[in-house]
Coordinates of C-alpha atoms and ligand atoms in Angstrom, one line a residue:
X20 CA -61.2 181.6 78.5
X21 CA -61.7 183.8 75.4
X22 CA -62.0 181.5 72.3
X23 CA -59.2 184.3 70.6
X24 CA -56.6 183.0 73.6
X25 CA -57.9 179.3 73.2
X26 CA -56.6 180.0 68.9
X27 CA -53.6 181.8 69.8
X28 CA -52.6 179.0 72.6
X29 CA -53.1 176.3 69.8
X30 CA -51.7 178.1 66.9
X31 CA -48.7 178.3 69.1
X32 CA -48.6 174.8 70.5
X33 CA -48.0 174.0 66.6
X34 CA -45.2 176.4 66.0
X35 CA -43.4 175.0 69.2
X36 CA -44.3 171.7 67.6
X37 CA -45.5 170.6 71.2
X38 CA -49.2 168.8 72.4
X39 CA -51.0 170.9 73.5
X40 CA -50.2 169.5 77.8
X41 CA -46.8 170.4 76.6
X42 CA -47.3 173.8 75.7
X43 CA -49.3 174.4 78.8
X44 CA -45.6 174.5 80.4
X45 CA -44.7 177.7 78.3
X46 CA -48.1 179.4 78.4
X47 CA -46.8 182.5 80.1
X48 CA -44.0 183.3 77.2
X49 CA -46.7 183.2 74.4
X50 CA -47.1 186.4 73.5
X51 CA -50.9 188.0 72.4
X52 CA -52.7 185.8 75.3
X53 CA -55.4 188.2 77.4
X54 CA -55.0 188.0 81.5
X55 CA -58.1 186.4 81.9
X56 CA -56.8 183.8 79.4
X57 CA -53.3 183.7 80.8
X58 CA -55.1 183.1 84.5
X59 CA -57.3 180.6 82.8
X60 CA -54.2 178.5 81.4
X61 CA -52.6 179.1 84.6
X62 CA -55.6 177.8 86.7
X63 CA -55.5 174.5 84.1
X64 CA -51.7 174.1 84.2
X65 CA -52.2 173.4 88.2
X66 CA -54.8 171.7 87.7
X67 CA -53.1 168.8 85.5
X68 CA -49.9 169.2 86.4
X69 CA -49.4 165.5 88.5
X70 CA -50.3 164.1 84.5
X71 CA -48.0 162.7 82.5
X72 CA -48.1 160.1 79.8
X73 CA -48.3 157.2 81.3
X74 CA -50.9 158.3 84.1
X75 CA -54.1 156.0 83.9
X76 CA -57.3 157.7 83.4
X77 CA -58.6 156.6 86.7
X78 CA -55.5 158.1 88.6
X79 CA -55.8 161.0 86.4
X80 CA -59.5 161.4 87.4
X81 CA -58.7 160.9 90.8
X82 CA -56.0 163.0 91.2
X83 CA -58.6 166.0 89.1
X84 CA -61.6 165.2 90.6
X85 CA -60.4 164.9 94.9
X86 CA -57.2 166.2 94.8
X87 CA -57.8 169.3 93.3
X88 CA -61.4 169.1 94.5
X89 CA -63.7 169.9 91.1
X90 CA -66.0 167.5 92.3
X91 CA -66.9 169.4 95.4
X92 CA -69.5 170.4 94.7
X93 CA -71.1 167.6 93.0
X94 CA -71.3 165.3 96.1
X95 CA -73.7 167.3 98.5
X96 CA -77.4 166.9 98.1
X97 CA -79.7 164.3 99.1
X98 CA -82.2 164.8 95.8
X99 CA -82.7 162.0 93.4
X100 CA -80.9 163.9 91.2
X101 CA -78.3 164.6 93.9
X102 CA -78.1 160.2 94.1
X103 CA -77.6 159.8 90.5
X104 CA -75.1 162.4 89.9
X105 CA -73.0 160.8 92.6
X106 CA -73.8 157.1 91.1
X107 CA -72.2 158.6 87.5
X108 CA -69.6 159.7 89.1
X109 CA -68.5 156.6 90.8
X110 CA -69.5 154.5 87.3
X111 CA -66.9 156.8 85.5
X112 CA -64.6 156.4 88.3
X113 CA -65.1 152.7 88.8
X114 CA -64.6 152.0 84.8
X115 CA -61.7 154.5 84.6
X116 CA -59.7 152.7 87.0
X117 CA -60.0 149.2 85.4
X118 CA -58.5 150.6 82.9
X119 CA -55.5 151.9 84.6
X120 CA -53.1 149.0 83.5
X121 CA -49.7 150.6 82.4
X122 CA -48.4 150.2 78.6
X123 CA -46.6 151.2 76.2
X124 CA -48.9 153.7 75.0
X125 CA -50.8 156.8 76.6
X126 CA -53.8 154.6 78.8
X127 CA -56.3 157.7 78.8
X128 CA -55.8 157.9 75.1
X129 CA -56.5 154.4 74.8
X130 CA -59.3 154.7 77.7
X131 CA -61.0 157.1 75.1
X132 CA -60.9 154.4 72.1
X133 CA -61.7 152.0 74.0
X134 CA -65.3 154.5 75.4
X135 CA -65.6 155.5 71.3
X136 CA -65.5 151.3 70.5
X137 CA -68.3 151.2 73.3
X138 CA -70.1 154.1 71.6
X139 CA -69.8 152.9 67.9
X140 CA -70.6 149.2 68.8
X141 CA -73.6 149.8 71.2
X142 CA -72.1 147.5 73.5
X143 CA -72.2 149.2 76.5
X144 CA -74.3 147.1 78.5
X145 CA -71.5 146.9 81.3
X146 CA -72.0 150.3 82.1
X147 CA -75.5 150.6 82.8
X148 CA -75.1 147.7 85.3
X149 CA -75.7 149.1 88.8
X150 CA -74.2 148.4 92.0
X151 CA -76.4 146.9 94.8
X152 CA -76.2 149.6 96.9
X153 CA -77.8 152.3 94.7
X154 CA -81.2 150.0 94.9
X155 CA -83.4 152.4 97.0
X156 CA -83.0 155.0 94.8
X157 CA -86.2 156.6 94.2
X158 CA -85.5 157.2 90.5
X159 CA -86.9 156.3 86.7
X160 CA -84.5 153.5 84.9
X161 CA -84.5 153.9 81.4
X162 CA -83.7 150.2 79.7
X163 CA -84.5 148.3 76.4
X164 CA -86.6 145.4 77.0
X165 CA -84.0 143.1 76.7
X166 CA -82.0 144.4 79.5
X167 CA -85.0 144.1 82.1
X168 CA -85.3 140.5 81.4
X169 CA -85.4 139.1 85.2
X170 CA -86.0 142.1 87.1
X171 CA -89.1 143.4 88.6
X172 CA -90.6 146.5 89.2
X173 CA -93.2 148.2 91.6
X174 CA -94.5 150.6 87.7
X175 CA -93.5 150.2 84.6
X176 CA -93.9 152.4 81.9
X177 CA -94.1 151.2 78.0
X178 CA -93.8 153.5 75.5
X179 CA -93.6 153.7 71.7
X180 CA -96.3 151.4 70.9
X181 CA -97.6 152.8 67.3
X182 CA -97.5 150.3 64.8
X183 CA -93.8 149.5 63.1
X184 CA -92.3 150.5 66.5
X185 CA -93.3 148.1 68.4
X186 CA -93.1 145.7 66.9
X187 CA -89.6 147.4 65.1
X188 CA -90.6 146.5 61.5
X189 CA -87.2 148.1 60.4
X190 CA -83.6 146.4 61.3
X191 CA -81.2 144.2 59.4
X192 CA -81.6 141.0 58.3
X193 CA -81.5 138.0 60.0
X194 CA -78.7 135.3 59.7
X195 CA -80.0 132.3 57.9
X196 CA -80.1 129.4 59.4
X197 CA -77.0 127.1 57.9
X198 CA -77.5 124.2 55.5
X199 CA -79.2 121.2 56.8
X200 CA -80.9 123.1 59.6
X201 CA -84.8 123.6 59.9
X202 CA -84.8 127.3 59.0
X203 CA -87.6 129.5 60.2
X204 CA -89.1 132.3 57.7
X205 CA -87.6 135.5 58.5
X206 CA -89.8 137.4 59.0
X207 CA -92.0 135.1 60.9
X208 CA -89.2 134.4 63.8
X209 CA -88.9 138.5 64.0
X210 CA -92.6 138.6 64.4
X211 CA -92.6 135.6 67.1
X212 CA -89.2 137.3 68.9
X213 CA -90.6 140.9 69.1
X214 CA -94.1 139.2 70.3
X215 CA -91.8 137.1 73.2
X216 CA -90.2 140.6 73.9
X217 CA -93.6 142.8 74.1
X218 CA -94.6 139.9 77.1
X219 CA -91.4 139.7 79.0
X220 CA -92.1 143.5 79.1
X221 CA -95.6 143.4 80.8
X222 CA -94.1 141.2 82.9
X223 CA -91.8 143.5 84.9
X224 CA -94.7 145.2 86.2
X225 CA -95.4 144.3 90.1
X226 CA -98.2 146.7 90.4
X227 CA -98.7 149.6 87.9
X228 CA -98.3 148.8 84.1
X229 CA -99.0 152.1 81.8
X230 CA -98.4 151.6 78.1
X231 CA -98.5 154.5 75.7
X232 CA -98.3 155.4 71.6
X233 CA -97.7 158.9 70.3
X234 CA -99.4 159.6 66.9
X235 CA -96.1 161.3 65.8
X236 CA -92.6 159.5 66.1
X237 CA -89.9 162.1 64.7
X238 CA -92.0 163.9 62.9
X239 CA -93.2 160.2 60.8
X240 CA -96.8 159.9 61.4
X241 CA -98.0 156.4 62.9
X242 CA -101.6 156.8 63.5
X243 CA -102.1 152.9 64.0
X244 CA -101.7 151.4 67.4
X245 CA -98.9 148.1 67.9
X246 CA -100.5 144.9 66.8
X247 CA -99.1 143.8 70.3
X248 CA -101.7 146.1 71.5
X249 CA -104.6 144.4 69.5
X250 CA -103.8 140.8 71.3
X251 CA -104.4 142.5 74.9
X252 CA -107.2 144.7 74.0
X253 CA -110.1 143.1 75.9
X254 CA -107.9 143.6 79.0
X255 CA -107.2 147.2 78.6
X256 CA -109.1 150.5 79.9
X257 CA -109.2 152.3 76.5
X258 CA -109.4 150.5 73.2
X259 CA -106.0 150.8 72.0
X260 CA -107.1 153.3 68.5
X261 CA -108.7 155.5 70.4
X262 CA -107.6 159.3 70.6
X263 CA -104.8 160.8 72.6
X264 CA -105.6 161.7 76.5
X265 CA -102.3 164.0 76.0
X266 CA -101.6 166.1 73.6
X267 CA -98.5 168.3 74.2
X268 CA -97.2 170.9 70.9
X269 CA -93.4 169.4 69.4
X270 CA -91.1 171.5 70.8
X271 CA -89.5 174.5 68.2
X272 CA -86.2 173.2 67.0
X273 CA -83.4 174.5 69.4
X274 CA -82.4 177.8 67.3
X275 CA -78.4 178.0 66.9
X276 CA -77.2 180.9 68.2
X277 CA -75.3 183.2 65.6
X278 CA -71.6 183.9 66.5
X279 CA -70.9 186.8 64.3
X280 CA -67.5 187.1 65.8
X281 CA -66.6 184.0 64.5
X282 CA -68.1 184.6 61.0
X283 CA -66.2 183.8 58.3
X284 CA -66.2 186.0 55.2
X285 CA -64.1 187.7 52.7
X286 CA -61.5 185.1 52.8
X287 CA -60.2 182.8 50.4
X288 CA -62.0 179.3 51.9
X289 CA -59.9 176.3 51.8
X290 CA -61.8 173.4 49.7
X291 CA -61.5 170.5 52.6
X292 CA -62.5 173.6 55.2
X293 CA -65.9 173.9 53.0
X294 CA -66.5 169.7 53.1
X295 CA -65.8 169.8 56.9
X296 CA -69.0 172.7 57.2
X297 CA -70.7 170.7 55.0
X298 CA -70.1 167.6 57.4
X299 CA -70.9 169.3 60.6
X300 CA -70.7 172.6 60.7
X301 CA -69.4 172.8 64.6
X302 CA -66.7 171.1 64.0
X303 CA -65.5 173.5 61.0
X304 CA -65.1 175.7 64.3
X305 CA -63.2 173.4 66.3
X306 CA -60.6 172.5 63.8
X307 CA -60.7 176.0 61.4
X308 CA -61.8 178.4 64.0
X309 CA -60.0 177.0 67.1
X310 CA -57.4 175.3 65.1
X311 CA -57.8 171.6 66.7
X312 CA -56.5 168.9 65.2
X313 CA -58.1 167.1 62.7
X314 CA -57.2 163.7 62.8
X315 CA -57.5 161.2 65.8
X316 CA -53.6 160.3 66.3
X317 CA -54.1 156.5 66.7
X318 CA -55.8 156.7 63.4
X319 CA -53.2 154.3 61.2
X320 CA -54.6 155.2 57.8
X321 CA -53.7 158.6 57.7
X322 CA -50.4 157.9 58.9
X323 CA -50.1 155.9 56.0
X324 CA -51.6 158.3 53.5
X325 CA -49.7 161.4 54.2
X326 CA -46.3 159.3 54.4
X327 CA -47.3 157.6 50.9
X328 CA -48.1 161.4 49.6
X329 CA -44.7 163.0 50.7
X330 CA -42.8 160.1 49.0
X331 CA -44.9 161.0 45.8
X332 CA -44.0 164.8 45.6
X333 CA -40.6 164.1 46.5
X334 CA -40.7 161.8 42.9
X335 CA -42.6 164.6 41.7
X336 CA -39.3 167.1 42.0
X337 CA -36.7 164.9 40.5
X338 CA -35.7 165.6 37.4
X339 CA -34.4 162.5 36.3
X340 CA -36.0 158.6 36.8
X341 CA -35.7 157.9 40.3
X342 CA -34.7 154.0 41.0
X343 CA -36.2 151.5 43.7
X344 CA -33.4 151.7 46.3
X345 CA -33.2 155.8 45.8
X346 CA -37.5 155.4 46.5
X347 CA -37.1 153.2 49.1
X348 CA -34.5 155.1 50.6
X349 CA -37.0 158.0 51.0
X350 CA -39.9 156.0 52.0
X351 CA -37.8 154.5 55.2
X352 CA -37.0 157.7 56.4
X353 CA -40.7 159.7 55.9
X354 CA -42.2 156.1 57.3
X355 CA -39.7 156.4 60.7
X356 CA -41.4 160.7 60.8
X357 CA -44.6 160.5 60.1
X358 CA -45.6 156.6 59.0
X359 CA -48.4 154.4 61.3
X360 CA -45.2 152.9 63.6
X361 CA -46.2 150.9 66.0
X362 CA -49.7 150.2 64.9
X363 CA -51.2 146.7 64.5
X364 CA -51.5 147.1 60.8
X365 CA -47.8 148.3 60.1
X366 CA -46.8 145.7 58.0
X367 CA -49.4 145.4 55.7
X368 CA -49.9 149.4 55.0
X369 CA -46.0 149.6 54.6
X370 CA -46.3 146.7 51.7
X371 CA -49.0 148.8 50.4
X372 CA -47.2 151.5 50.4
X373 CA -44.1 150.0 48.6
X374 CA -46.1 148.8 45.8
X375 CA -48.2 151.9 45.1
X376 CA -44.9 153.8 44.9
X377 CA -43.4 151.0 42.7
X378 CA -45.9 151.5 40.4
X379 CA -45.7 154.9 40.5
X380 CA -41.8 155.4 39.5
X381 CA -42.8 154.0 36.6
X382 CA -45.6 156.2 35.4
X383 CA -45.1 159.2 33.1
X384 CA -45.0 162.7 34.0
X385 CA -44.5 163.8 30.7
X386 CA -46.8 167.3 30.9
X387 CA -47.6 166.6 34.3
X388 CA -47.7 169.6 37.2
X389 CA -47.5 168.1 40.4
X390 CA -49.3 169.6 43.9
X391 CA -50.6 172.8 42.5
X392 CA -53.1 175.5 44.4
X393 CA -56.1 176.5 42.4
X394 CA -58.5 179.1 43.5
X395 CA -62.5 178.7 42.0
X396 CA -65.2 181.4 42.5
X397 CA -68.3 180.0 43.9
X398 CA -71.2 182.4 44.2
X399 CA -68.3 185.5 44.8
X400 CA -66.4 183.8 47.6
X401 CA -62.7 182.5 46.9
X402 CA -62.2 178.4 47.4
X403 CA -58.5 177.3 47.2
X404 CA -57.7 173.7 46.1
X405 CA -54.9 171.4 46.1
X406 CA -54.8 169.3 43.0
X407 CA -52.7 166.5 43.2
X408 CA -52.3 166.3 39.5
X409 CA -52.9 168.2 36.7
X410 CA -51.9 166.6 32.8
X411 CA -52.0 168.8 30.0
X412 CA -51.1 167.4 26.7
X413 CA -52.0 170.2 23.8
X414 CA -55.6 171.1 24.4
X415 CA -56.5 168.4 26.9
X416 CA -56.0 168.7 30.3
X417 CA -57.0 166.6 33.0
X418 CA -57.3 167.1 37.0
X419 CA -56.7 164.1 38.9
X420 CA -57.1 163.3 42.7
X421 CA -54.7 160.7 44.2
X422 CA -56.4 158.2 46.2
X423 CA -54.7 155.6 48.8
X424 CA -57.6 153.7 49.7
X425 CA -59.3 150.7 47.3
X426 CA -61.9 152.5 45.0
X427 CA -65.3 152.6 46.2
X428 CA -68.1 150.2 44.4
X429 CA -69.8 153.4 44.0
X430 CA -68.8 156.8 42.2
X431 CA -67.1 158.9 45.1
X432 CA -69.1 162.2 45.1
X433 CA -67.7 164.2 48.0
X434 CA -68.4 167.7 48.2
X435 CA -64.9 168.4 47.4
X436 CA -64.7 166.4 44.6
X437 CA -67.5 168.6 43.5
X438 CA -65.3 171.6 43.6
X439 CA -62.5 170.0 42.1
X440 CA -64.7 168.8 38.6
X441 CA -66.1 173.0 39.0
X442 CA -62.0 174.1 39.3
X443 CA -61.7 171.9 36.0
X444 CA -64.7 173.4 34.4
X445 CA -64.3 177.1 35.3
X446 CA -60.5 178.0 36.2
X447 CA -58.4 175.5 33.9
X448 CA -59.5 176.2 30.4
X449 CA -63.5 174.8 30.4
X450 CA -63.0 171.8 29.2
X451 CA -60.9 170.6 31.7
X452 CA -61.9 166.7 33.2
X453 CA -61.4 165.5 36.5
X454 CA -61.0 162.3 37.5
X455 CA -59.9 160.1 40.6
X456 CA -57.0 157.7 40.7
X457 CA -56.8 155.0 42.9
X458 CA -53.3 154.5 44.1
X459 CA -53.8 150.7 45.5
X460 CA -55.4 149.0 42.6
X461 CA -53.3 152.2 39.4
X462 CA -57.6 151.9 38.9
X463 CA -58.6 156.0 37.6
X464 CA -62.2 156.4 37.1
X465 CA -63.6 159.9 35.6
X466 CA -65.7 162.3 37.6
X467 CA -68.9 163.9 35.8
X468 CA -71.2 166.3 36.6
X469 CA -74.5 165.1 37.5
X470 CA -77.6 165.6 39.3
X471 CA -75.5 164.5 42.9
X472 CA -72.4 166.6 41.9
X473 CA -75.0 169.8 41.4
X474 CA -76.7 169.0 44.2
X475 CA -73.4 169.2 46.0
X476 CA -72.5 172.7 44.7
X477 CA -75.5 173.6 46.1
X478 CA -74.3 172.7 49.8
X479 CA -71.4 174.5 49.1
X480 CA -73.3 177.7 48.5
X481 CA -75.3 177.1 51.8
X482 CA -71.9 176.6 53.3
X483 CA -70.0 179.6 52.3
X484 CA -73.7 181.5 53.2
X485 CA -73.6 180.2 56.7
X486 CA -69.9 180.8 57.3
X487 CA -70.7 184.1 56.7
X488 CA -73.5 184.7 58.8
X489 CA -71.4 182.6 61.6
X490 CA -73.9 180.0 61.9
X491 CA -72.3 176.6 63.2
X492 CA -74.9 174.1 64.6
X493 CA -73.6 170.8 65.7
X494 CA -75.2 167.9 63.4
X495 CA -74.5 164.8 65.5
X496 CA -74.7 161.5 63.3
X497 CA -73.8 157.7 64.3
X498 CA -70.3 158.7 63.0
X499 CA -70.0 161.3 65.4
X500 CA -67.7 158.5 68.1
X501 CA -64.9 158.7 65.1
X502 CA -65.0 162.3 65.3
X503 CA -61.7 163.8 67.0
X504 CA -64.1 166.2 69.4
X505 CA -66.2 163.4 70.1
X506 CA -65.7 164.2 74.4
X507 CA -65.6 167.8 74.2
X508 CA -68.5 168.7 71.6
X509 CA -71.2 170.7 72.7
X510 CA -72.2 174.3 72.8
X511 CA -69.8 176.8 70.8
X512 CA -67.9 178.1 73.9
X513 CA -67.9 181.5 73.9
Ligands
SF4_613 S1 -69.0 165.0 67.6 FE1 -70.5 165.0 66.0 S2 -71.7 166.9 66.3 FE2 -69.8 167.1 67.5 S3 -68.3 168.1 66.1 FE3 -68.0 165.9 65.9 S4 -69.3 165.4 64.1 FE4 -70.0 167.4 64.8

């Protein structure tokens, strides 16, 4: 489908104000769609059309899968390859349906949060575990060490043996032991555990053992061999210093492919758009380009947040003191549209919320403009910002950021409030100061330009240069299972 229909599909699933299965309904009447994208929607509206809310994500994936018969063509095949594709399958399939039970809530959303968990926690030891009858499988199984404790295996191959890998010399600290407890040094019982860990993996081995070191580890040299290696030298082939039998060039880094018809230029750049490049510049295209949502909907916080922040503009437009019942009036209803209802933490952001808004009615706004746009010029290109506050009072003037959250024990020096601290610099008279104001704690602590904040002008510049040129590589980090594209990131589609 043409990523121009996959925009105008979304930017009209938010006018009708539906999701986006909804709007799959009315695909036909949207008007600007191409026939290939109009087949394409049809072909998907058939396809999902036994889903509904409540379906489980195993039924769901059932009913996909077989019924509609996508998987055809992934069952055939006798390969290894062939064996393991169908094992994944029936893992998904298997761990899809336990998680079937019916709710309250959506079950496949809650089947995704509960795969993310999984993803952020490394615990996902259940799902590696193998069903009997997938033994004979003439395949490789990848495993940490501690995982193969108790199997066997005909060959076993080790690698990363270069010194500080193996033993890992990096890793958090160990829990002390508690008062009145014979304590072991630290560092010693990590020594003595990795050295227990190196045998139980030699001892997998049935009949071939090969262990290996690189001289490279991402690009960090580690010419030394393991220590590990030292203690079994007089049993080994080759001593274990001596040079590599296989050398083989790093491979180039994988070259993103440009998307001029997706560059960005000429435009005035929202500030938050800019951060999100910054952040990972692929999903700048799902959310700016393709017009995805940016928030994951079970996400309480931002519930919270944006209900907090309507209450405060609506204080912002009346013209006389507004008292607590007239507040709270205005916080019920926002909280019943757009507050966290239903989640866990309700309660406790709620009372939150009362208090910071408390607080607020009475601060005040003498000379105070409320919610204003302010357009910057960074290296020619137009960024747009909304300032929650800005104070004047004679010649000072002051841009502030309202913050929900508790401040941070260090300075918050976000790309955006790098642009915000430039908007009070260049656009509202020079000497302008910004500073952040922490809504939970009525705690404001003053922004300054510094080596960091330049630093993240600079990434701005590279951002607005690769928008541009339509350059948007995916830059995966351990935070990407909190992203909202987490399960559909990968290549640009075209
Ligand atoms: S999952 Fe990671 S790499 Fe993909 S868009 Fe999100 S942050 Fe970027």
């Amino acid at each position: 489908m043409p990523l121009a229909d996959v925009q105008t599909f979304h930017a009209a699933a938010d006018e009708m104000e539906k999701t986006p299965l909804a709007a799959l309904k009315a695909a036909d009447a949207i008007p600007g769609i191409s026939s290939g994208g109009k087949k394409a929607l049809s072909q998907l509206r058939s396809d999902v059309q036994a889903v509904g809310f409540k379906t489980g994500p195993g039924q769901m994936l059932f009913d996909v899968l077989f019924e509609r018969g996508l998987v055809r063509d992934y069952l055939t095949g006798e390969t290894a390859a062939d064996q393991q594709r169908r094992l994944a399958i029936h893992q998904l399939l298997q761990f899809a349906a336990e998680n079937d039970a019916p709710g309250e809530k959506d079950p496949k959303r809650q089947f995704l949060n509960w795969i993310r968990r999984l993803a952020i926690f490394g615990d996902d030891r259940s799902l590696r575990e193998l069903p009997t009858a997938v033994d004979g499988i003439d395949a490789v199984r990848l495993m940490t060490v501690h995982m193969s404790k108790g199997l066997e295996f005909d060959v076993v191959h080790l690698p990363g043996l270069g010194n500080g890998m193996f033993p890992f010399t990096g890793g958090g600290s160990v829990c002390p032991a508690p008062d009145g407890m014979l304590g072991t040094p630290v560092k010693e019982s990590k020594v003595e555990e990795e050295e227990c860990l190196f045998f139980v993996a030699l001892s997998r081995a049935r009949d071939h053992l090969s262990l290996s070191r690189a001289n490279q580890y991402s690009g960090r040299s580690s010419p030394n061999p393991s220590p590990a290696l030292e203690v079994i030298a007089s049993h080994l082939p080759r001593a274990p210093n001596s040079t590599p039998t296989w050398t083989i060039g790093l491979p180039a880094p994988a070259q993103d492919r440009m998307r001029p018809d997706l560059k960005v230029d000429g435009r005035e750049h929202d500030g938050h758009d800019i951060e999100t490049y910054d952040d990972c510049p692929r999903r700048y295209v799902y959310e700016v380009v393709l017009g995805l949502s940016r928030s994951r909907q079970d996400n309480g916080f931002i519930h919270f947040h944006r209900t907090v922040y309507r209450v405060l503009r609506w204080l912002a437009q009346q013209t006389g003191p507004a008292d607590a019942a007239q507040i709270k009036a205005e916080f019920d209803a926002r909280w019943v549209e757009t507050g966290p209802v239903g989640n866990d933490l309700e309660e406790i952001y709620r009372t939150s919320g009362e208090q910071m808004l408390d607080r607020e009615r009475h601060r005040s706004r003498v000379g105070m403009r409320i919610a204003e746009a302010v357009s910057i010029k960074v290296d020619g290109h137009l960024v747009r910002l909304e300032i929650d506050e800005i104070e004047q009072t004679g010649r000072n003037l002051i841009v502030r950021r309202l913050r929900t959250g508790r401040p941070p024990s260090t300075p918050d020096q976000r790309l955006l409030h790098a642009l915000m601290l430039e908007a009070a610099e260049q656009t509202l008279g020079g000497k302008g100061a910004f500073r952040i104001r922490y809504l939970s704690t009525d705690d404001e602590r003053p922004v300054k330009l510094d080596g960091v904040m330049a630093d993240r002008m600079e990434r701005t510049s590279a951002a607005l240069a690769g928008l541009a040129q339509g350059i948007y590589p995916a830059k995966p980090s351990d935070d990407c299972p909190r992203c909202p594209h987490y399960f559909i990131c990968s290549a640009v589609p075209d």
